[in-house]
mmCIF file with all atom_site columns, C-alpha atoms and ligand atoms in Angstrom:
data_model
loop_
_atom_site.group_PDB
_atom_site.id
_atom_site.type_symbol
_atom_site.label_atom_id
_atom_site.label_alt_id
_atom_site.label_comp_id
_atom_site.label_asym_id
_atom_site.label_entity_id
_atom_site.label_seq_id
_atom_site.pdbx_PDB_ins_code
_atom_site.Cartn_x
_atom_site.Cartn_y
_atom_site.Cartn_z
_atom_site.occupancy
_atom_site.B_iso_or_equiv
_atom_site.pdbx_formal_charge
_atom_site.auth_seq_id
_atom_site.auth_comp_id
_atom_site.auth_asym_id
_atom_site.auth_atom_id
_atom_site.pdbx_PDB_model_num
ATOM   1   C  CA  . MET A 1 1   ? 160.383 138.568 124.524 1.00 0.00 ? 1   MET A CA  1
ATOM   2   C  CA  . MET A 1 2   ? 161.326 141.994 125.897 1.00 0.00 ? 2   MET A CA  1
ATOM   3   C  CA  . THR A 1 3   ? 164.975 141.907 126.857 1.00 0.00 ? 3   THR A CA  1
ATOM   4   C  CA  . GLU A 1 4   ? 166.194 145.113 125.326 1.00 0.00 ? 4   GLU A CA  1
ATOM   5   C  CA  . SER A 1 5   ? 168.326 146.496 128.097 1.00 0.00 ? 5   SER A CA  1
ATOM   6   C  CA  . ASN A 1 6   ? 171.126 146.311 125.511 1.00 0.00 ? 6   ASN A CA  1
ATOM   7   C  CA  . ILE A 1 7   ? 173.412 145.088 128.247 1.00 0.00 ? 7   ILE A CA  1
ATOM   8   C  CA  . ALA A 1 8   ? 174.318 141.601 127.108 1.00 0.00 ? 8   ALA A CA  1
ATOM   9   C  CA  . SER A 1 9   ? 174.968 140.002 130.512 1.00 0.00 ? 9   SER A CA  1
ATOM   10  C  CA  . PHE A 1 10  ? 171.758 141.430 131.992 1.00 0.00 ? 10  PHE A CA  1
ATOM   11  C  CA  . ASP A 1 11  ? 169.683 140.305 129.020 1.00 0.00 ? 11  ASP A CA  1
ATOM   12  C  CA  . TYR A 1 12  ? 171.269 136.868 129.274 1.00 0.00 ? 12  TYR A CA  1
ATOM   13  C  CA  . LEU A 1 13  ? 170.241 136.593 132.938 1.00 0.00 ? 13  LEU A CA  1
ATOM   14  C  CA  . ILE A 1 14  ? 166.664 137.682 132.171 1.00 0.00 ? 14  ILE A CA  1
ATOM   15  C  CA  . GLU A 1 15  ? 166.532 135.146 129.380 1.00 0.00 ? 15  GLU A CA  1
ATOM   16  C  CA  . GLN A 1 16  ? 167.611 132.299 131.699 1.00 0.00 ? 16  GLN A CA  1
ATOM   17  C  CA  . PHE A 1 17  ? 164.891 133.172 134.234 1.00 0.00 ? 17  PHE A CA  1
ATOM   18  C  CA  . HIS A 1 18  ? 162.324 133.443 131.447 1.00 0.00 ? 18  HIS A CA  1
ATOM   19  C  CA  . ARG A 1 19  ? 163.076 129.863 130.406 1.00 0.00 ? 19  ARG A CA  1
ATOM   20  C  CA  . LEU A 1 20  ? 161.948 128.549 133.809 1.00 0.00 ? 20  LEU A CA  1
ATOM   21  C  CA  . PRO A 1 21  ? 158.441 127.097 134.054 1.00 0.00 ? 21  PRO A CA  1
ATOM   22  C  CA  . GLY A 1 22  ? 155.781 129.633 135.030 1.00 0.00 ? 22  GLY A CA  1
ATOM   23  C  CA  . ILE A 1 23  ? 158.083 132.661 134.717 1.00 0.00 ? 23  ILE A CA  1
ATOM   24  C  CA  . GLY A 1 24  ? 156.823 135.384 132.394 1.00 0.00 ? 24  GLY A CA  1
ATOM   25  C  CA  . SER A 1 25  ? 158.943 138.191 131.005 1.00 0.00 ? 25  SER A CA  1
ATOM   26  C  CA  . LYS A 1 26  ? 157.957 140.661 133.769 1.00 0.00 ? 26  LYS A CA  1
ATOM   27  C  CA  . THR A 1 27  ? 158.851 138.209 136.531 1.00 0.00 ? 27  THR A CA  1
ATOM   28  C  CA  . ALA A 1 28  ? 162.074 137.304 134.728 1.00 0.00 ? 28  ALA A CA  1
ATOM   29  C  CA  . LEU A 1 29  ? 163.053 140.978 134.681 1.00 0.00 ? 29  LEU A CA  1
ATOM   30  C  CA  . ARG A 1 30  ? 162.158 141.354 138.380 1.00 0.00 ? 30  ARG A CA  1
ATOM   31  C  CA  . LEU A 1 31  ? 164.194 138.286 139.365 1.00 0.00 ? 31  LEU A CA  1
ATOM   32  C  CA  . ALA A 1 32  ? 167.179 139.411 137.298 1.00 0.00 ? 32  ALA A CA  1
ATOM   33  C  CA  . TYR A 1 33  ? 167.012 142.833 138.882 1.00 0.00 ? 33  TYR A CA  1
ATOM   34  C  CA  . HIS A 1 34  ? 166.763 141.229 142.337 1.00 0.00 ? 34  HIS A CA  1
ATOM   35  C  CA  . MET A 1 35  ? 169.885 139.170 141.651 1.00 0.00 ? 35  MET A CA  1
ATOM   36  C  CA  . ILE A 1 36  ? 171.978 142.213 140.883 1.00 0.00 ? 36  ILE A CA  1
ATOM   37  C  CA  . SER A 1 37  ? 170.523 144.200 143.823 1.00 0.00 ? 37  SER A CA  1
ATOM   38  C  CA  . ILE A 1 38  ? 171.410 141.707 146.566 1.00 0.00 ? 38  ILE A CA  1
ATOM   39  C  CA  . PRO A 1 39  ? 174.974 141.224 147.897 1.00 0.00 ? 39  PRO A CA  1
ATOM   40  C  CA  . GLN A 1 40  ? 177.122 139.348 145.439 1.00 0.00 ? 40  GLN A CA  1
ATOM   41  C  CA  . GLU A 1 41  ? 177.722 136.418 147.799 1.00 0.00 ? 41  GLU A CA  1
ATOM   42  C  CA  . GLU A 1 42  ? 173.955 135.900 148.132 1.00 0.00 ? 42  GLU A CA  1
ATOM   43  C  CA  . ALA A 1 43  ? 173.574 135.679 144.371 1.00 0.00 ? 43  ALA A CA  1
ATOM   44  C  CA  . LEU A 1 44  ? 176.543 133.330 144.126 1.00 0.00 ? 44  LEU A CA  1
ATOM   45  C  CA  . LYS A 1 45  ? 174.933 131.088 146.761 1.00 0.00 ? 45  LYS A CA  1
ATOM   46  C  CA  . LEU A 1 46  ? 172.016 130.527 144.406 1.00 0.00 ? 46  LEU A CA  1
ATOM   47  C  CA  . ALA A 1 47  ? 174.349 129.827 141.506 1.00 0.00 ? 47  ALA A CA  1
ATOM   48  C  CA  . ASP A 1 48  ? 176.283 127.408 143.718 1.00 0.00 ? 48  ASP A CA  1
ATOM   49  C  CA  . ALA A 1 49  ? 173.101 125.622 144.886 1.00 0.00 ? 49  ALA A CA  1
ATOM   50  C  CA  . ILE A 1 50  ? 172.103 125.035 141.270 1.00 0.00 ? 50  ILE A CA  1
ATOM   51  C  CA  . ALA A 1 51  ? 175.590 123.858 140.312 1.00 0.00 ? 51  ALA A CA  1
ATOM   52  C  CA  . GLN A 1 52  ? 175.844 121.500 143.309 1.00 0.00 ? 52  GLN A CA  1
ATOM   53  C  CA  . ALA A 1 53  ? 172.406 120.005 142.765 1.00 0.00 ? 53  ALA A CA  1
ATOM   54  C  CA  . ARG A 1 54  ? 173.152 119.386 139.109 1.00 0.00 ? 54  ARG A CA  1
ATOM   55  C  CA  . GLN A 1 55  ? 176.508 117.794 139.852 1.00 0.00 ? 55  GLN A CA  1
ATOM   56  C  CA  . LYS A 1 56  ? 175.443 115.600 142.790 1.00 0.00 ? 56  LYS A CA  1
ATOM   57  C  CA  . LEU A 1 57  ? 171.857 114.613 142.097 1.00 0.00 ? 57  LEU A CA  1
ATOM   58  C  CA  . HIS A 1 58  ? 170.751 111.867 139.760 1.00 0.00 ? 58  HIS A CA  1
ATOM   59  C  CA  . TYR A 1 59  ? 168.181 109.085 139.661 1.00 0.00 ? 59  TYR A CA  1
ATOM   60  C  CA  . CYS A 1 60  ? 168.379 105.956 141.804 1.00 0.00 ? 60  CYS A CA  1
ATOM   61  C  CA  . ARG A 1 61  ? 169.533 102.989 139.691 1.00 0.00 ? 61  ARG A CA  1
ATOM   62  C  CA  . ILE A 1 62  ? 166.628 100.858 140.960 1.00 0.00 ? 62  ILE A CA  1
ATOM   63  C  CA  . CYS A 1 63  ? 163.576 103.087 141.492 1.00 0.00 ? 63  CYS A CA  1
ATOM   64  C  CA  . CYS A 1 64  ? 164.526 106.269 139.590 1.00 0.00 ? 64  CYS A CA  1
ATOM   65  C  CA  . ASN A 1 65  ? 163.857 108.416 142.689 1.00 0.00 ? 65  ASN A CA  1
ATOM   66  C  CA  . LEU A 1 66  ? 166.181 111.358 143.257 1.00 0.00 ? 66  LEU A CA  1
ATOM   67  C  CA  . THR A 1 67  ? 169.400 110.594 145.134 1.00 0.00 ? 67  THR A CA  1
ATOM   68  C  CA  . ASP A 1 68  ? 172.973 111.795 145.593 1.00 0.00 ? 68  ASP A CA  1
ATOM   69  C  CA  . LYS A 1 69  ? 174.208 108.203 145.950 1.00 0.00 ? 69  LYS A CA  1
ATOM   70  C  CA  . GLU A 1 70  ? 174.001 105.208 143.639 1.00 0.00 ? 70  GLU A CA  1
ATOM   71  C  CA  . LEU A 1 71  ? 170.802 104.024 145.341 1.00 0.00 ? 71  LEU A CA  1
ATOM   72  C  CA  . CYS A 1 72  ? 168.208 106.134 147.150 1.00 0.00 ? 72  CYS A CA  1
ATOM   73  C  CA  . TYR A 1 73  ? 167.547 105.976 150.909 1.00 0.00 ? 73  TYR A CA  1
ATOM   74  C  CA  . ILE A 1 74  ? 164.340 103.982 150.388 1.00 0.00 ? 74  ILE A CA  1
ATOM   75  C  CA  . CYS A 1 75  ? 165.879 101.262 148.203 1.00 0.00 ? 75  CYS A CA  1
ATOM   76  C  CA  . THR A 1 76  ? 168.701 100.756 150.722 1.00 0.00 ? 76  THR A CA  1
ATOM   77  C  CA  . ASP A 1 77  ? 166.370 100.597 153.756 1.00 0.00 ? 77  ASP A CA  1
ATOM   78  C  CA  . ASP A 1 78  ? 166.036 96.905  154.760 1.00 0.00 ? 78  ASP A CA  1
ATOM   79  C  CA  . LYS A 1 79  ? 163.032 97.708  156.945 1.00 0.00 ? 79  LYS A CA  1
ATOM   80  C  CA  . ARG A 1 80  ? 160.967 98.631  153.881 1.00 0.00 ? 80  ARG A CA  1
ATOM   81  C  CA  . ASN A 1 81  ? 158.836 95.923  152.308 1.00 0.00 ? 81  ASN A CA  1
ATOM   82  C  CA  . ALA A 1 82  ? 160.483 94.871  149.042 1.00 0.00 ? 82  ALA A CA  1
ATOM   83  C  CA  . GLU A 1 83  ? 157.363 92.935  147.984 1.00 0.00 ? 83  GLU A CA  1
ATOM   84  C  CA  . VAL A 1 84  ? 155.258 96.038  147.286 1.00 0.00 ? 84  VAL A CA  1
ATOM   85  C  CA  . ILE A 1 85  ? 156.123 98.758  144.791 1.00 0.00 ? 85  ILE A CA  1
ATOM   86  C  CA  . CYS A 1 86  ? 154.120 101.965 144.527 1.00 0.00 ? 86  CYS A CA  1
ATOM   87  C  CA  . VAL A 1 87  ? 154.401 103.406 141.009 1.00 0.00 ? 87  VAL A CA  1
ATOM   88  C  CA  . VAL A 1 88  ? 154.200 107.210 140.822 1.00 0.00 ? 88  VAL A CA  1
ATOM   89  C  CA  . GLU A 1 89  ? 154.585 109.879 138.159 1.00 0.00 ? 89  GLU A CA  1
ATOM   90  C  CA  . ASP A 1 90  ? 157.116 112.160 139.814 1.00 0.00 ? 90  ASP A CA  1
ATOM   91  C  CA  . ILE A 1 91  ? 159.504 112.598 142.710 1.00 0.00 ? 91  ILE A CA  1
ATOM   92  C  CA  . SER A 1 92  ? 157.054 115.010 144.345 1.00 0.00 ? 92  SER A CA  1
ATOM   93  C  CA  . ASP A 1 93  ? 154.565 112.111 144.622 1.00 0.00 ? 93  ASP A CA  1
ATOM   94  C  CA  . VAL A 1 94  ? 157.129 110.052 146.550 1.00 0.00 ? 94  VAL A CA  1
ATOM   95  C  CA  . MET A 1 95  ? 157.503 112.982 148.944 1.00 0.00 ? 95  MET A CA  1
ATOM   96  C  CA  . ALA A 1 96  ? 153.708 113.337 149.318 1.00 0.00 ? 96  ALA A CA  1
ATOM   97  C  CA  . LEU A 1 97  ? 153.218 109.617 150.038 1.00 0.00 ? 97  LEU A CA  1
ATOM   98  C  CA  . GLU A 1 98  ? 156.162 109.543 152.450 1.00 0.00 ? 98  GLU A CA  1
ATOM   99  C  CA  . ARG A 1 99  ? 154.597 112.385 154.408 1.00 0.00 ? 99  ARG A CA  1
ATOM   100 C  CA  . THR A 1 100 ? 151.547 110.170 155.116 1.00 0.00 ? 100 THR A CA  1
ATOM   101 C  CA  . GLY A 1 101 ? 153.787 107.623 156.852 1.00 0.00 ? 101 GLY A CA  1
ATOM   102 C  CA  . LYS A 1 102 ? 151.304 104.929 155.745 1.00 0.00 ? 102 LYS A CA  1
ATOM   103 C  CA  . PHE A 1 103 ? 153.355 103.205 153.113 1.00 0.00 ? 103 PHE A CA  1
ATOM   104 C  CA  . ASN A 1 104 ? 156.231 100.934 153.995 1.00 0.00 ? 104 ASN A CA  1
ATOM   105 C  CA  . GLY A 1 105 ? 157.009 99.486  150.588 1.00 0.00 ? 105 GLY A CA  1
ATOM   106 C  CA  . ARG A 1 106 ? 159.280 100.717 147.825 1.00 0.00 ? 106 ARG A CA  1
ATOM   107 C  CA  . TYR A 1 107 ? 158.603 103.120 144.972 1.00 0.00 ? 107 TYR A CA  1
ATOM   108 C  CA  . HIS A 1 108 ? 159.094 103.403 141.263 1.00 0.00 ? 108 HIS A CA  1
ATOM   109 C  CA  . VAL A 1 109 ? 159.152 106.828 139.624 1.00 0.00 ? 109 VAL A CA  1
ATOM   110 C  CA  . LEU A 1 110 ? 158.000 106.881 135.991 1.00 0.00 ? 110 LEU A CA  1
ATOM   111 C  CA  . HIS A 1 111 ? 159.053 110.497 135.367 1.00 0.00 ? 111 HIS A CA  1
ATOM   112 C  CA  . GLY A 1 112 ? 155.856 111.394 133.561 1.00 0.00 ? 112 GLY A CA  1
ATOM   113 C  CA  . VAL A 1 113 ? 152.684 109.822 132.172 1.00 0.00 ? 113 VAL A CA  1
ATOM   114 C  CA  . LEU A 1 114 ? 151.757 108.476 128.777 1.00 0.00 ? 114 LEU A CA  1
ATOM   115 C  CA  . SER A 1 115 ? 150.391 111.198 126.556 1.00 0.00 ? 115 SER A CA  1
ATOM   116 C  CA  . PRO A 1 116 ? 150.218 110.502 122.817 1.00 0.00 ? 116 PRO A CA  1
ATOM   117 C  CA  . MET A 1 117 ? 148.938 114.078 122.346 1.00 0.00 ? 117 MET A CA  1
ATOM   118 C  CA  . LYS A 1 118 ? 152.112 115.508 123.911 1.00 0.00 ? 118 LYS A CA  1
ATOM   119 C  CA  . GLY A 1 119 ? 154.291 112.898 122.250 1.00 0.00 ? 119 GLY A CA  1
ATOM   120 C  CA  . VAL A 1 120 ? 155.052 110.986 125.468 1.00 0.00 ? 120 VAL A CA  1
ATOM   121 C  CA  . LEU A 1 121 ? 155.347 107.314 124.511 1.00 0.00 ? 121 LEU A CA  1
ATOM   122 C  CA  . PRO A 1 122 ? 156.021 104.258 126.715 1.00 0.00 ? 122 PRO A CA  1
ATOM   123 C  CA  . ASP A 1 123 ? 159.751 104.124 125.975 1.00 0.00 ? 123 ASP A CA  1
ATOM   124 C  CA  . MET A 1 124 ? 160.110 107.696 127.259 1.00 0.00 ? 124 MET A CA  1
ATOM   125 C  CA  . LEU A 1 125 ? 159.014 106.658 130.763 1.00 0.00 ? 125 LEU A CA  1
ATOM   126 C  CA  . ARG A 1 126 ? 160.916 104.435 133.217 1.00 0.00 ? 126 ARG A CA  1
ATOM   127 C  CA  . ILE A 1 127 ? 158.793 101.385 132.375 1.00 0.00 ? 127 ILE A CA  1
ATOM   128 C  CA  . LYS A 1 128 ? 161.672 99.106  131.315 1.00 0.00 ? 128 LYS A CA  1
ATOM   129 C  CA  . GLU A 1 129 ? 163.282 99.692  134.703 1.00 0.00 ? 129 GLU A CA  1
ATOM   130 C  CA  . LEU A 1 130 ? 160.018 98.784  136.441 1.00 0.00 ? 130 LEU A CA  1
ATOM   131 C  CA  . LEU A 1 131 ? 159.606 95.530  134.517 1.00 0.00 ? 131 LEU A CA  1
ATOM   132 C  CA  . ALA A 1 132 ? 163.225 94.630  135.279 1.00 0.00 ? 132 ALA A CA  1
ATOM   133 C  CA  . ARG A 1 133 ? 162.387 94.792  138.991 1.00 0.00 ? 133 ARG A CA  1
ATOM   134 C  CA  . LEU A 1 134 ? 159.725 92.110  138.555 1.00 0.00 ? 134 LEU A CA  1
ATOM   135 C  CA  . GLN A 1 135 ? 162.110 89.522  137.117 1.00 0.00 ? 135 GLN A CA  1
ATOM   136 C  CA  . ASP A 1 136 ? 163.262 87.854  140.334 1.00 0.00 ? 136 ASP A CA  1
ATOM   137 C  CA  . LYS A 1 137 ? 159.690 87.343  141.655 1.00 0.00 ? 137 LYS A CA  1
ATOM   138 C  CA  . THR A 1 138 ? 160.339 89.241  144.919 1.00 0.00 ? 138 THR A CA  1
ATOM   139 C  CA  . VAL A 1 139 ? 157.621 91.788  144.120 1.00 0.00 ? 139 VAL A CA  1
ATOM   140 C  CA  . LYS A 1 140 ? 154.102 90.547  144.897 1.00 0.00 ? 140 LYS A CA  1
ATOM   141 C  CA  . GLU A 1 141 ? 152.103 93.743  144.449 1.00 0.00 ? 141 GLU A CA  1
ATOM   142 C  CA  . ILE A 1 142 ? 152.277 96.833  142.268 1.00 0.00 ? 142 ILE A CA  1
ATOM   143 C  CA  . ILE A 1 143 ? 150.237 99.824  143.428 1.00 0.00 ? 143 ILE A CA  1
ATOM   144 C  CA  . LEU A 1 144 ? 149.552 102.134 140.505 1.00 0.00 ? 144 LEU A CA  1
ATOM   145 C  CA  . ALA A 1 145 ? 149.507 105.589 142.053 1.00 0.00 ? 145 ALA A CA  1
ATOM   146 C  CA  . THR A 1 146 ? 149.541 107.748 138.951 1.00 0.00 ? 146 THR A CA  1
ATOM   147 C  CA  . ASN A 1 147 ? 147.333 110.832 139.243 1.00 0.00 ? 147 ASN A CA  1
ATOM   148 C  CA  . ALA A 1 148 ? 143.554 110.596 138.795 1.00 0.00 ? 148 ALA A CA  1
ATOM   149 C  CA  . THR A 1 149 ? 143.731 112.393 135.445 1.00 0.00 ? 149 THR A CA  1
ATOM   150 C  CA  . VAL A 1 150 ? 142.879 110.998 132.008 1.00 0.00 ? 150 VAL A CA  1
ATOM   151 C  CA  . GLU A 1 151 ? 146.584 110.505 131.282 1.00 0.00 ? 151 GLU A CA  1
ATOM   152 C  CA  . GLY A 1 152 ? 147.237 109.036 134.744 1.00 0.00 ? 152 GLY A CA  1
ATOM   153 C  CA  . GLU A 1 153 ? 144.389 106.534 134.304 1.00 0.00 ? 153 GLU A CA  1
ATOM   154 C  CA  . ALA A 1 154 ? 145.542 105.601 130.796 1.00 0.00 ? 154 ALA A CA  1
ATOM   155 C  CA  . THR A 1 155 ? 149.073 105.023 132.081 1.00 0.00 ? 155 THR A CA  1
ATOM   156 C  CA  . ALA A 1 156 ? 147.741 102.849 134.926 1.00 0.00 ? 156 ALA A CA  1
ATOM   157 C  CA  . MET A 1 157 ? 145.716 100.753 132.459 1.00 0.00 ? 157 MET A CA  1
ATOM   158 C  CA  . TYR A 1 158 ? 148.720 100.381 130.171 1.00 0.00 ? 158 TYR A CA  1
ATOM   159 C  CA  . LEU A 1 159 ? 150.950 99.224  133.040 1.00 0.00 ? 159 LEU A CA  1
ATOM   160 C  CA  . SER A 1 160 ? 148.269 96.914  134.391 1.00 0.00 ? 160 SER A CA  1
ATOM   161 C  CA  . LYS A 1 161 ? 148.079 95.081  131.056 1.00 0.00 ? 161 LYS A CA  1
ATOM   162 C  CA  . LEU A 1 162 ? 151.862 94.654  131.044 1.00 0.00 ? 162 LEU A CA  1
ATOM   163 C  CA  . ILE A 1 163 ? 152.223 93.562  134.659 1.00 0.00 ? 163 ILE A CA  1
ATOM   164 C  CA  . LYS A 1 164 ? 149.209 91.337  135.367 1.00 0.00 ? 164 LYS A CA  1
ATOM   165 C  CA  . PRO A 1 165 ? 150.331 88.540  132.993 1.00 0.00 ? 165 PRO A CA  1
ATOM   166 C  CA  . LEU A 1 166 ? 153.520 88.306  135.084 1.00 0.00 ? 166 LEU A CA  1
ATOM   167 C  CA  . GLY A 1 167 ? 151.443 87.029  138.002 1.00 0.00 ? 167 GLY A CA  1
ATOM   168 C  CA  . VAL A 1 168 ? 151.903 90.165  140.116 1.00 0.00 ? 168 VAL A CA  1
ATOM   169 C  CA  . ARG A 1 169 ? 148.922 91.647  141.987 1.00 0.00 ? 169 ARG A CA  1
ATOM   170 C  CA  . VAL A 1 170 ? 148.046 95.075  140.524 1.00 0.00 ? 170 VAL A CA  1
ATOM   171 C  CA  . THR A 1 171 ? 146.103 97.628  142.571 1.00 0.00 ? 171 THR A CA  1
ATOM   172 C  CA  . ARG A 1 172 ? 145.105 101.234 142.040 1.00 0.00 ? 172 ARG A CA  1
ATOM   173 C  CA  . LEU A 1 173 ? 144.723 104.056 144.568 1.00 0.00 ? 173 LEU A CA  1
ATOM   174 C  CA  . ALA A 1 174 ? 141.009 104.120 145.311 1.00 0.00 ? 174 ALA A CA  1
ATOM   175 C  CA  . TYR A 1 175 ? 138.665 106.682 146.782 1.00 0.00 ? 175 TYR A CA  1
ATOM   176 C  CA  . GLY A 1 176 ? 139.878 109.888 148.254 1.00 0.00 ? 176 GLY A CA  1
ATOM   177 C  CA  . VAL A 1 177 ? 141.956 111.229 145.422 1.00 0.00 ? 177 VAL A CA  1
ATOM   178 C  CA  . PRO A 1 178 ? 139.690 113.640 143.527 1.00 0.00 ? 178 PRO A CA  1
ATOM   179 C  CA  . VAL A 1 179 ? 139.229 113.007 139.807 1.00 0.00 ? 179 VAL A CA  1
ATOM   180 C  CA  . GLY A 1 180 ? 141.608 115.259 137.935 1.00 0.00 ? 180 GLY A CA  1
ATOM   181 C  CA  . GLY A 1 181 ? 143.615 115.686 141.114 1.00 0.00 ? 181 GLY A CA  1
ATOM   182 C  CA  . ASP A 1 182 ? 147.368 115.626 141.586 1.00 0.00 ? 182 ASP A CA  1
ATOM   183 C  CA  . LEU A 1 183 ? 148.743 113.463 144.404 1.00 0.00 ? 183 LEU A CA  1
ATOM   184 C  CA  . GLU A 1 184 ? 151.133 116.240 145.234 1.00 0.00 ? 184 GLU A CA  1
ATOM   185 C  CA  . TYR A 1 185 ? 148.277 118.534 146.254 1.00 0.00 ? 185 TYR A CA  1
ATOM   186 C  CA  . THR A 1 186 ? 146.195 115.892 148.019 1.00 0.00 ? 186 THR A CA  1
ATOM   187 C  CA  . ASP A 1 187 ? 146.202 116.267 151.793 1.00 0.00 ? 187 ASP A CA  1
ATOM   188 C  CA  . GLU A 1 188 ? 147.833 113.592 153.949 1.00 0.00 ? 188 GLU A CA  1
ATOM   189 C  CA  . VAL A 1 189 ? 144.619 112.186 155.449 1.00 0.00 ? 189 VAL A CA  1
ATOM   190 C  CA  . THR A 1 190 ? 142.987 111.764 152.029 1.00 0.00 ? 190 THR A CA  1
ATOM   191 C  CA  . LEU A 1 191 ? 146.142 110.212 150.647 1.00 0.00 ? 191 LEU A CA  1
ATOM   192 C  CA  . SER A 1 192 ? 146.310 107.807 153.617 1.00 0.00 ? 192 SER A CA  1
ATOM   193 C  CA  . PHE A 1 193 ? 142.756 106.608 152.862 1.00 0.00 ? 193 PHE A CA  1
ATOM   194 C  CA  . ALA A 1 194 ? 143.603 106.293 149.186 1.00 0.00 ? 194 ALA A CA  1
ATOM   195 C  CA  . ILE A 1 195 ? 146.550 104.002 149.798 1.00 0.00 ? 195 ILE A CA  1
ATOM   196 C  CA  . GLU A 1 196 ? 144.778 101.895 152.436 1.00 0.00 ? 196 GLU A CA  1
ATOM   197 C  CA  . GLY A 1 197 ? 141.637 101.581 150.328 1.00 0.00 ? 197 GLY A CA  1
ATOM   198 C  CA  . ARG A 1 198 ? 143.356 100.707 147.075 1.00 0.00 ? 198 ARG A CA  1
ATOM   199 C  CA  . ARG A 1 199 ? 141.417 98.452  144.760 1.00 0.00 ? 199 ARG A CA  1
ATOM   200 C  CA  . GLU A 1 200 ? 142.288 95.503  142.600 1.00 0.00 ? 200 GLU A CA  1
ATOM   201 C  CA  . LEU A 1 201 ? 142.830 96.239  138.896 1.00 0.00 ? 201 LEU A CA  1
HETATM 202 ZN ZN1 . ZN  B 2 .   ? 165.628 103.911 144.892 1.00 0.00 ? 1   ZN  B ZN1 1
#
């Protein structure tokens, strides 16, 4: 890439921005320039926010959702139904479903979907952790809420085959979510219908 300012610390900053998803070399240069144009304390605030998030945030021991404690706020909420687990791809899907206010169960975040083409295999997702949650027979239903993409569907089918023999009801988000659509970008009303109209797998 083009980072020939020949000023090592400036080139280093550009390079770090360029490594972020969706940031091209022009944008990386613009962001780097912005960082040295604003007051120093403003720039340090950003550095501090990144450092703090990295130090404090990790995944919930039970559901793999993001938390700054051992367990996330959903897993520790006694008012939430522990018999239903909604399985999602990413943390952003938890946020999207929570915004609907229609789901009162717990979640499980896979952190991705199966994709043999991209080298994502079952042991790279949080599937072991999900199966461990089914051991004590508390969970009666698993809602597979992976995205309506080819990979999301394949992951749902894979999980269904693993979970059904354990005697747990397995459902899938039904109508509403457009084929090829990401939950994250599905509006709240559509997502509400999808979770209420889930179908048996
Ligand atoms: Zn949790």
